[in-house]
Each structure stands twice: as structure tokens, then as C-alpha cells.
Coordinates of C-alpha atoms in Angstrom, one line a residue:
M1 CA 0.0 0.0 0.0
S2 CA 1.5 3.3 -1.1
P3 CA 1.9 6.0 1.6
R4 CA -0.6 8.9 1.6
S5 CA 0.4 12.1 -0.2
A6 CA 1.2 15.3 1.6
S7 CA -2.0 16.8 0.4
V8 CA -4.1 13.9 1.8
N9 CA -2.3 14.2 5.1
E10 CA -3.0 17.9 5.2
E11 CA -6.7 17.4 4.5
L12 CA -6.9 14.8 7.3
R13 CA -5.3 17.1 9.7
R14 CA -7.6 19.9 8.7
R15 CA -10.7 17.7 9.2
S16 CA -9.4 16.5 12.6
K17 CA -8.9 20.0 13.8
E18 CA -12.3 21.1 12.5
R19 CA -13.9 18.3 14.5
L20 CA -12.1 19.4 17.7
L21 CA -13.3 23.0 17.2
Q22 CA -16.9 21.9 16.6
A23 CA -16.8 19.6 19.6
A24 CA -15.5 22.5 21.8
V25 CA -18.4 24.8 20.6
E26 CA -21.0 22.1 21.3
L27 CA -19.7 21.1 24.8
V28 CA -19.0 24.5 26.2
G29 CA -22.4 25.6 25.0
E30 CA -24.0 22.7 26.7
R31 CA -22.0 22.5 29.9
G32 CA -19.9 25.7 30.3
Y33 CA -16.2 26.1 30.2
E34 CA -15.2 24.7 33.6
A35 CA -17.3 21.5 33.3
T36 CA -15.8 20.7 29.9
T37 CA -12.4 18.9 29.8
L38 CA -10.0 18.4 26.9
G39 CA -10.8 14.7 27.2
D40 CA -14.5 15.4 26.7
I41 CA -13.8 17.4 23.6
A42 CA -11.5 14.7 22.1
D43 CA -14.2 12.1 22.8
R44 CA -16.9 14.1 21.3
A45 CA -14.7 14.7 18.2
G46 CA -13.8 11.1 17.9
S47 CA -10.1 12.0 18.1
A48 CA -7.2 10.7 20.1
R49 CA -6.7 12.8 23.2
G50 CA -3.1 13.5 22.3
L51 CA -4.3 15.3 19.2
V52 CA -5.8 18.1 21.3
S53 CA -2.4 19.0 22.7
Y54 CA -0.8 18.6 19.2
Y55 CA -3.1 21.3 17.8
F56 CA -3.7 23.6 20.8
P57 CA -1.5 24.7 23.7
G58 CA -4.4 24.4 26.1
K59 CA -8.1 24.5 26.7
R60 CA -8.4 28.3 26.6
Q61 CA -6.7 28.5 23.3
L62 CA -8.9 25.8 21.9
V63 CA -12.1 27.4 23.1
Q64 CA -11.2 30.9 21.8
S65 CA -10.3 29.4 18.4
A66 CA -13.6 27.4 18.4
V67 CA -15.7 30.5 19.1
H68 CA -13.8 32.7 16.6
R69 CA -14.4 30.0 14.0
L70 CA -18.1 30.0 14.8
M71 CA -18.2 33.8 14.6
H72 CA -16.4 33.7 11.2
R73 CA -18.7 31.1 9.8
T74 CA -21.8 32.8 11.1
L75 CA -20.7 36.2 9.7
D76 CA -19.7 34.7 6.4
E77 CA -23.1 33.0 6.0
A78 CA -24.9 36.2 6.9
L79 CA -23.0 38.3 4.4
E80 CA -23.4 35.8 1.6
R81 CA -27.0 35.0 2.2
E82 CA -29.5 35.5 -0.6
P83 CA -30.3 38.0 -1.9
R84 CA -26.5 38.6 -2.2
T85 CA -25.5 42.2 -2.1
D86 CA -22.5 44.5 -2.4
D87 CA -24.3 47.4 -0.7
G88 CA -22.1 48.5 2.2
R89 CA -24.9 49.6 4.5
E90 CA -26.8 46.3 4.1
R91 CA -23.6 44.3 4.8
M92 CA -22.8 46.3 7.9
A93 CA -26.4 45.6 9.1
R94 CA -26.0 41.9 8.5
A95 CA -22.7 41.9 10.3
I96 CA -24.2 43.5 13.4
D97 CA -27.2 41.2 13.3
A98 CA -25.0 38.1 13.0
I99 CA -22.8 38.9 16.0
L100 CA -25.8 40.0 18.2
G101 CA -27.6 36.9 17.1
L102 CA -24.9 34.7 18.6
A103 CA -25.3 36.5 21.9
R104 CA -29.1 35.8 21.7
D105 CA -28.9 32.2 20.4
R106 CA -25.8 30.9 22.2
P107 CA -25.6 32.8 25.5
V108 CA -23.7 30.2 27.5
L109 CA -21.0 29.8 24.9
M110 CA -20.6 33.6 24.3
R111 CA -20.6 34.4 28.0
Q112 CA -17.8 31.9 28.5
H113 CA -15.9 33.4 25.6
M114 CA -16.2 36.9 26.9
A115 CA -15.1 35.8 30.4
G116 CA -12.1 34.0 28.9
L117 CA -10.9 37.2 27.2
L118 CA -10.7 38.8 30.7
Q119 CA -8.5 36.0 32.1
A120 CA -4.8 36.2 32.5
E121 CA -4.1 34.8 29.1
G122 CA -6.3 37.5 27.5
F123 CA -6.9 37.7 23.8
L124 CA -5.1 34.9 22.0
P125 CA -4.6 35.5 18.2
C126 CA -5.2 32.4 16.0
P127 CA -5.9 31.6 12.4
E128 CA -9.7 31.6 13.0
Q129 CA -9.5 35.0 14.6
R130 CA -7.5 36.4 11.7
R131 CA -10.1 35.2 9.2
L132 CA -12.8 36.8 11.3
A133 CA -10.8 40.1 11.4
E134 CA -10.4 40.0 7.6
L135 CA -14.1 39.6 7.1
L136 CA -15.0 42.4 9.5
G137 CA -12.3 44.6 8.0
D138 CA -13.8 44.0 4.5
T139 CA -17.2 44.9 5.9
V140 CA -15.9 48.2 7.2
A141 CA -14.2 48.9 3.9
R142 CA -17.4 48.2 1.8
Y143 CA -19.3 50.4 4.2
G144 CA -17.2 53.2 2.9
S145 CA -14.5 53.7 5.5
T146 CA -11.2 55.2 4.3
R147 CA -9.6 54.4 7.7
V148 CA -10.1 50.7 8.0
D149 CA -7.1 50.4 10.3
S150 CA -8.8 52.5 12.9
D151 CA -12.5 51.9 12.1
Y152 CA -12.2 48.1 12.2
P153 CA -11.0 48.0 15.8
M154 CA -13.8 50.4 16.8
L155 CA -16.4 48.1 15.2
R156 CA -14.9 45.1 16.9
A157 CA -14.9 47.0 20.3
L158 CA -18.5 48.0 19.8
L159 CA -19.6 44.5 18.9
M160 CA -17.7 43.0 21.9
G161 CA -19.3 45.6 24.2
A162 CA -22.7 44.9 22.9
V163 CA -22.3 41.1 23.3
Y164 CA -21.0 41.7 26.8
S165 CA -23.9 44.0 27.7
A166 CA -26.4 41.4 26.4
L167 CA -25.0 38.7 28.6
V168 CA -24.1 40.3 31.9
P169 CA -25.9 38.2 34.6
G170 CA -28.5 40.2 36.4
V171 CA -28.6 43.2 34.2
P172 CA -28.6 42.1 30.6
M173 CA -29.4 44.7 27.9
P174 CA -32.1 43.6 25.4
V175 CA -30.5 42.7 22.0
A176 CA -33.0 44.9 20.2
V177 CA -31.9 48.0 22.2
L178 CA -28.3 47.3 21.5
R179 CA -29.1 46.8 17.9
E180 CA -30.8 50.2 17.7
E181 CA -27.9 51.9 19.3
L182 CA -25.4 50.3 16.8
F183 CA -27.7 51.1 13.9
K184 CA -27.9 54.7 15.0
R185 CA -24.1 55.0 15.1
Y186 CA -23.7 53.7 11.6
R187 CA -26.8 55.4 10.3
L188 CA -28.5 52.2 9.2
D189 CA -32.2 51.9 8.5
W190 CA -34.0 49.6 11.0
G191 CA -35.3 47.4 8.1
L192 CA -31.8 46.5 6.9
G193 CA -30.2 43.2 7.8
V194 CA -32.6 40.9 9.7
P195 CA -34.7 43.0 12.1
P196 CA -35.9 41.2 15.3
D197 CA -38.9 39.0 14.8
T198 CA -38.9 39.2 11.0
Q199 CA -39.0 36.1 8.9
V200 CA -37.2 37.7 5.9
P201 CA -33.9 35.8 5.4
G202 CA -31.8 38.9 4.9
G203 CA -32.2 42.0 2.8
T204 CA -34.6 44.9 3.5
C205 CA -37.6 43.8 5.5
T206 CA -40.8 43.7 3.4
S207 CA -43.2 43.5 6.2
G208 CA -42.7 43.6 10.0
P209 CA -44.7 42.4 13.0
A210 CA -46.1 45.9 13.4
G211 CA -47.9 45.4 10.1
R212 CA -46.2 48.3 8.2
S213 CA -44.5 47.6 5.0
G214 CA -40.7 48.0 5.2
E215 CA -40.6 48.4 9.0
A216 CA -40.2 45.8 11.7
E217 CA -41.2 46.4 15.3
R218 CA -38.8 48.5 17.2
P219 CA -37.8 48.0 20.9
A220 CA -40.4 48.9 23.5
G221 CA -39.7 52.2 25.1
P222 CA -40.2 55.9 24.5
D223 CA -42.2 56.9 21.4
R224 CA -39.6 57.3 18.7
S225 CA -42.0 58.9 16.3
S226 CA -41.5 62.2 18.3
G227 CA -37.9 62.6 17.4
T228 CA -36.3 66.0 17.0
A229 CA -35.8 67.2 13.4
G230 CA -32.2 67.3 12.4
S231 CA -30.5 70.1 10.5
D232 CA -31.1 68.3 7.2
G233 CA -34.9 68.2 7.8
T234 CA -34.9 64.5 8.8
D235 CA -36.2 63.2 12.1
A236 CA -33.4 62.5 14.5
P237 CA -34.3 59.4 16.5
D238 CA -34.5 59.7 20.3
R239 CA -31.6 58.0 22.1
A240 CA -32.7 56.3 25.3
D241 CA -30.6 57.0 28.4
V242 CA -29.5 53.4 29.0
S243 CA -27.2 54.1 32.0
R244 CA -30.0 53.6 34.5
F245 CA -31.1 50.4 32.8
F246 CA -27.6 49.0 32.8
A247 CA -27.3 49.7 36.5
T248 CA -30.7 48.5 37.6
G249 CA -32.3 46.4 34.9
V250 CA -35.2 48.8 34.8
A251 CA -36.2 50.0 31.3
P252 CA -35.3 53.7 30.8
E253 CA -38.3 56.1 30.9
S254 CA -36.6 59.3 29.6
A255 CA -35.0 60.0 26.3
V256 CA -32.8 62.8 24.9
P257 CA -32.6 63.7 21.2
A258 CA -29.4 62.6 19.6
R259 CA -28.1 62.3 16.2
R260 CA -25.2 60.1 15.1
P261 CA -22.5 61.4 12.7
G262 CA -22.0 59.9 9.3
P263 CA -19.2 57.4 8.6
D264 CA -16.7 60.1 7.6
A265 CA -17.6 62.3 10.5
Q266 CA -17.3 59.8 13.2
S267 CA -14.6 60.1 15.7
K268 CA -13.0 56.8 16.1

């Protein structure tokens, strides 16, 4: 029997590593980080336990790589979902919705990931993270940024902060409220991406739960129809004072008019 070629061996290693990453996502999402062992991950992946140490220095590195892989795959699927588009604003909306969706749909996994970033090892670069960074950087560029080197880290920080705020035990922020704030910052229409509770698989919403064409239901709170007119004659949406909510978990009752700068006027 002839030995396997180098390309075949490389493909087998890639598949083995992919199985370990997928097993880590599944188990940490089911049990949490502390209750998941490297042996558990190897067993779920159907791999020899020694392979885990061969590919990853430790459990923290494995879990970070696994979550970054999940984030990259989720983001890539959202950006390439039909109807496909090159419109920068739609792609930015899809990116925001994809990451916030992970906080909503996989709270245990994402909470463990955010906690891991605050541990002594901190942020651990890996190939999966670099692929995620490239995709987010491309999203920022297509949105129209001429300063991707500074605007990408700001988008990353805003998304990380939103995920953290959505998952803080005891005082979680509603994902819809966080989405609205991010959409205001990037001057995105609410109907772009995949608005909460809509069944439209991407693209501009054609009909929302509120029954109005092109508009999905906004978060509960102050009446946003009474926004202050901006200097260009458009309505400037009210910005809820979320500090009280973050501290107490009580929905804010007051609002102040605010208007986000455009992409080339933002201070990042």
C-alpha cells in the first residue's frame, strides 16, 4: 500500500482540527467552560486525546479558536445570504445582526468566551480570529471607510461591548436595544439586515410584525415617532438614556434627542 500524499495528510489534519473545534463549541455551549475537559472534547470529536495538545497549547486557546471559527462562519453566511448584495450599509447591518444573534442564540458559549478574554491569558490570536478580522475589515471597507485600520478596531470594540452587555448576569441589555444603538451609530435603517422577529432571510424587510411595509417592530420604550428634526430636515431618533437600565435592569423612561454622525464624520 503506497503512503498517503502530503495533500491527503494535510486534509486529514484539517478535518481532525475542525472536529475538535466543533466539539468544543458544542460542549462549552452545553456545559460551560469549567465543566468541559479536553478529554471530553476529544471524545466528542472522535479523536485521540493526544491530538488536542498537538493542535492547541491548552483549553483556553482551543475554546477561543472554536468561538472565533463559529463567529467567522456565522458572519460569512450572513454576508453571503441570498439575496446577495455589495451594498455596504446592508452588509454592515447583516454583520451587526450576525454577532448580536450569537449572543441571543448561544448565551452560555458567548458568555464563557467573553469571560475567557478577561482571564490572565487575555486575547489569543489564532488563524480563526485572523479570518474573522479580515471579514469584518472588509465589511468596514465596503461600508465606505477610508480608515479601515482604525475603524475596524472600533467596530470590533462596539460589537464586543454589545455582546458583553447582552450577557451580563442580572442586568442584561435587550438585544433589540443594543441593535438600535449600533444602527444609529452607523446610520443604518432599521429594516436592513434581519430585524428582530422578522421572517425575511436577509435584505430589507418587506413587512414587519407591526404590520407596516418595510418596517419591523422597534424595541419597546419611548415613542420614537416624536424625534427632533435634524438640520437636514430628517427626524433625529431619540436616544434612550441606557445608563439607568444598565445599572438597575429597569427600562429607561426618559430620552434625549441625539443624532449620530456619518461614517466620515465619526470620531473613532
